[in-house]
PDB file of C-alpha atoms in Angstrom:
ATOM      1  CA  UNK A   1       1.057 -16.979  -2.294  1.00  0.00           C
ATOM      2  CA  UNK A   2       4.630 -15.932  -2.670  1.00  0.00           C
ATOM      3  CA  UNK A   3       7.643 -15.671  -0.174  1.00  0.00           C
ATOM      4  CA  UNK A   4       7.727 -11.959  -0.703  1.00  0.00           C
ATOM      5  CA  UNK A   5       4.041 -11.264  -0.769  1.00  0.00           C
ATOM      6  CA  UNK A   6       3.630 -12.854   2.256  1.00  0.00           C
ATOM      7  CA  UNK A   7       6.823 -11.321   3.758  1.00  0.00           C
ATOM      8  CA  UNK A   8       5.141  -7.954   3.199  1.00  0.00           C
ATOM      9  CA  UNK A   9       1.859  -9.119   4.779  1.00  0.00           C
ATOM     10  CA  UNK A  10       4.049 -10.127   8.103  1.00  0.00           C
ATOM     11  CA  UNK A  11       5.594  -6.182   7.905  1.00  0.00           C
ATOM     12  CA  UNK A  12       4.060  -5.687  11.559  1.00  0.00           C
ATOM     13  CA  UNK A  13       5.408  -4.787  15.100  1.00  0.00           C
ATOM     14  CA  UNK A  14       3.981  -7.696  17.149  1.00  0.00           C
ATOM     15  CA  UNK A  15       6.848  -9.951  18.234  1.00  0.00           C
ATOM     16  CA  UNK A  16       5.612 -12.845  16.366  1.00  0.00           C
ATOM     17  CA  UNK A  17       5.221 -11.347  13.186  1.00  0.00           C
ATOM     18  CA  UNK A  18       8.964 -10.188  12.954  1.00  0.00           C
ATOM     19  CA  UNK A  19      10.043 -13.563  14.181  1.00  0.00           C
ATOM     20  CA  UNK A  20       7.971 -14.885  11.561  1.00  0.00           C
ATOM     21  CA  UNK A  21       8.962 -12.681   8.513  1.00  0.00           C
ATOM     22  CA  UNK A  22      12.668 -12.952   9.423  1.00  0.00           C
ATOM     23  CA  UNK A  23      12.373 -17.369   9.800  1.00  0.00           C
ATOM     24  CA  UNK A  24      10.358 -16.468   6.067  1.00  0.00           C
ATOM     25  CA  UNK A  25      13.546 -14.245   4.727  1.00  0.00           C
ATOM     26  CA  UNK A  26      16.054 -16.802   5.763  1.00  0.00           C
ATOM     27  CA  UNK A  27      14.199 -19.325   4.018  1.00  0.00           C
ATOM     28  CA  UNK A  28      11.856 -21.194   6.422  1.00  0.00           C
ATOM     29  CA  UNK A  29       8.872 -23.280   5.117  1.00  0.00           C
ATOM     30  CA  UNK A  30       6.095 -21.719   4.831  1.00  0.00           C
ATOM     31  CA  UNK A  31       2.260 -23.122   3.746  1.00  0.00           C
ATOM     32  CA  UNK A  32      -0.993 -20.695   3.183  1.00  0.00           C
ATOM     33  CA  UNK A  33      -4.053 -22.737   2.839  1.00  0.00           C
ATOM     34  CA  UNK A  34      -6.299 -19.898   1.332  1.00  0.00           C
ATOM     35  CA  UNK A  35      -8.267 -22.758  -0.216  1.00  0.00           C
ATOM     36  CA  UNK A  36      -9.905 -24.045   2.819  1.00  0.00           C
ATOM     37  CA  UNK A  37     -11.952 -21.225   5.687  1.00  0.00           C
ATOM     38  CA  UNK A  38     -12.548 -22.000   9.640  1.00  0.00           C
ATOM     39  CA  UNK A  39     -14.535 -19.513  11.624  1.00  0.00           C
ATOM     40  CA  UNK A  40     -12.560 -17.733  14.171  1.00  0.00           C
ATOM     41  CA  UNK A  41     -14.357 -18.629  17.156  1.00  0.00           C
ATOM     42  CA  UNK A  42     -13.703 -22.229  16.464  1.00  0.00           C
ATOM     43  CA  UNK A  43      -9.829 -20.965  16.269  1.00  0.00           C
ATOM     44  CA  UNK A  44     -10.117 -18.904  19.172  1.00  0.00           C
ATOM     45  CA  UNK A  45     -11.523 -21.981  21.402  1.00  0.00           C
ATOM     46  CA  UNK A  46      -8.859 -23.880  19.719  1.00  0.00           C
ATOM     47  CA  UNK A  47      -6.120 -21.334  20.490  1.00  0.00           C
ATOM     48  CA  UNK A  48      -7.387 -20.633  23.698  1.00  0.00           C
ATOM     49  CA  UNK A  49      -6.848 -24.208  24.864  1.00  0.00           C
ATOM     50  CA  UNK A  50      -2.999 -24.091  23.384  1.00  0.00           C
ATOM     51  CA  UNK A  51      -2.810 -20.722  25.439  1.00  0.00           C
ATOM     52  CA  UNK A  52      -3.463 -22.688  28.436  1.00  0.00           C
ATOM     53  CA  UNK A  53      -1.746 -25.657  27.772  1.00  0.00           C
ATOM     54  CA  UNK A  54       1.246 -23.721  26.711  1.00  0.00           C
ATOM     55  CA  UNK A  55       1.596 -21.528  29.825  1.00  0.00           C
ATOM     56  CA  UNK A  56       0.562 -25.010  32.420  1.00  0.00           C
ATOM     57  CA  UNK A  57       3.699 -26.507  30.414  1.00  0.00           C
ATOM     58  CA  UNK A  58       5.957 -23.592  30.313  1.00  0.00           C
ATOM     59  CA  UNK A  59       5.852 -23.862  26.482  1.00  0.00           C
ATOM     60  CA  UNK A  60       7.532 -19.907  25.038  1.00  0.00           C
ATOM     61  CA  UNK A  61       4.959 -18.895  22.970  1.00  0.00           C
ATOM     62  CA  UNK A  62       4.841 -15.160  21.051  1.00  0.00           C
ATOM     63  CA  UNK A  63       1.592 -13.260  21.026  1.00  0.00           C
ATOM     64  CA  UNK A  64      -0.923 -16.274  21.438  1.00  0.00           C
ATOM     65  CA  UNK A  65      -3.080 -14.124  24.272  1.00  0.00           C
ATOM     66  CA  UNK A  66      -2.933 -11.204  21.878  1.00  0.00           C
ATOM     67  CA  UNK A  67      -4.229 -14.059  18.721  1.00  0.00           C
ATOM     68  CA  UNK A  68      -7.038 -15.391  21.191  1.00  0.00           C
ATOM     69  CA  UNK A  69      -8.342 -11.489  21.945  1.00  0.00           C
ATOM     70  CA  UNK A  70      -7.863 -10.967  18.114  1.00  0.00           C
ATOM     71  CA  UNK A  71     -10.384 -14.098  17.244  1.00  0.00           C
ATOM     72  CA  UNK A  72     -12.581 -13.950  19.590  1.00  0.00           C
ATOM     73  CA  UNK A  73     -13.388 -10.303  18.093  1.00  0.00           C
ATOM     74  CA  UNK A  74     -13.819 -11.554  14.801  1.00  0.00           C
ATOM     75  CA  UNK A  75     -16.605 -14.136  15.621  1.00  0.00           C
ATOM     76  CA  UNK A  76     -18.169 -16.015  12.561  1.00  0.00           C
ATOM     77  CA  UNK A  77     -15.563 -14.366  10.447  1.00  0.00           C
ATOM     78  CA  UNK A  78     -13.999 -17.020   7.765  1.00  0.00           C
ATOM     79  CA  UNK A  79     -10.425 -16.579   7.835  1.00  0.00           C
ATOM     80  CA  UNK A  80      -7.686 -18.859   5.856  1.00  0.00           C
ATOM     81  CA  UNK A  81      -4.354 -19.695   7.980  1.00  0.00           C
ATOM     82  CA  UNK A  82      -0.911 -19.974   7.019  1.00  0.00           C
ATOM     83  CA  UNK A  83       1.954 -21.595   8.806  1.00  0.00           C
ATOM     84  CA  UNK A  84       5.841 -20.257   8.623  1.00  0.00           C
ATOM     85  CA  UNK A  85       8.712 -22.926  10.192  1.00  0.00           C
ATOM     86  CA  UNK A  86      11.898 -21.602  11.224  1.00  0.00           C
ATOM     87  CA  UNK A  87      14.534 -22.737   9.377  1.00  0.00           C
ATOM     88  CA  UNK A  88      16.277 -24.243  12.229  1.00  0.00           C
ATOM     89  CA  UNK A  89      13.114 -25.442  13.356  1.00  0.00           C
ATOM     90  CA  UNK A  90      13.123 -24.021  16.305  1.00  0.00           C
ATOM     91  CA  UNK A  91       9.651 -21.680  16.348  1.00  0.00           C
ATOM     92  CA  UNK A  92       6.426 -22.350  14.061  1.00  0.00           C
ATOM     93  CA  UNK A  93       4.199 -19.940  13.199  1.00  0.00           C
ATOM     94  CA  UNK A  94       0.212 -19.449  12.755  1.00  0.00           C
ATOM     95  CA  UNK A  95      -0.761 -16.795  10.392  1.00  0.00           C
ATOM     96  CA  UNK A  96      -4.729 -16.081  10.476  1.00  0.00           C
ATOM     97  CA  UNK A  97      -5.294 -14.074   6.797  1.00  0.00           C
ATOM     98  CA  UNK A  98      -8.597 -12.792   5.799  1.00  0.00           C
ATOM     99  CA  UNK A  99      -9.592 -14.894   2.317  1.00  0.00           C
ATOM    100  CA  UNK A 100      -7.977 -14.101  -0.712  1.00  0.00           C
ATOM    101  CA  UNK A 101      -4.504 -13.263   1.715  1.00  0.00           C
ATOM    102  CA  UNK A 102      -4.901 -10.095   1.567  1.00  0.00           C
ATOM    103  CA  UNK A 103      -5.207  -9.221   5.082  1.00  0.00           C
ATOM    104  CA  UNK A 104      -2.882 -10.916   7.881  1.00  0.00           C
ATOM    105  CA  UNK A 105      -5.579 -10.443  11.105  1.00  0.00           C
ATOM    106  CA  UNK A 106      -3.284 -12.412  13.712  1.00  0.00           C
ATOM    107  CA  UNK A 107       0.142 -14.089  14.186  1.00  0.00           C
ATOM    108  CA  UNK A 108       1.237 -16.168  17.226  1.00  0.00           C
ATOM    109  CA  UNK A 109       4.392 -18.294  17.402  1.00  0.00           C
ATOM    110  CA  UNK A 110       5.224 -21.559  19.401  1.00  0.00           C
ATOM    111  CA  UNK A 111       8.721 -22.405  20.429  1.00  0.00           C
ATOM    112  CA  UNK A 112       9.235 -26.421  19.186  1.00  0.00           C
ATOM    113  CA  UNK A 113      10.984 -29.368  21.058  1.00  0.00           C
TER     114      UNK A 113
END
């Protein structure tokens, strides 16, 4: 996938998103591993733990609840991810695509150390 195509695909209003699309524009590494398909409720148990451990640590995170509601909806749904990093490295990104990155479903951001 392309910087621009998935630029476009992060053309949301959730908080993450933007922050994600703007690290992308200003030329933050970015990975989409369309290749390879988890089912969202093994991400949401996974995400839901880093929601937890996050908050108990005092980690800033952007839209992770909102990413847990989203994949616990989608159930045995195969999804691809994709990760943005900040150029800075400050913030990285999880992007949760349908296959074939068509569709971005979910985007949550974790401030890094």
């Amino acid at each position: 996938m392309d910087r621009e195509a998935l630029a476009e695909l992060l053309d949301r209003p959730s908080a993450a998103c933007r922050a994600a699309r703007v690290a992308l524009r200003r030329g933050g590494e970015y990975r989409v591993w369309d290749d390879s398909r988890v089912p969202a409720y093994r991400l949401a148990s996974t995400y839901r733990s880093r929601l937890r451990n996050t908050e108990r640590r005092g980690v800033e995170t952007l839209d992770l609840r909102d990413t847990v509601e989203t994949l616990d909806q989608l159930g045995n749904e195969q999804l691809a991810l994709g990760q943005v990093v900040a150029p800075e490295g400050a913030w990285a990104f999880v992007l949760f695509l349908r296959p074939g990155c068509a569709e971005l479903l979910a985007c949550t951001g974790v401030r890094r150390r």
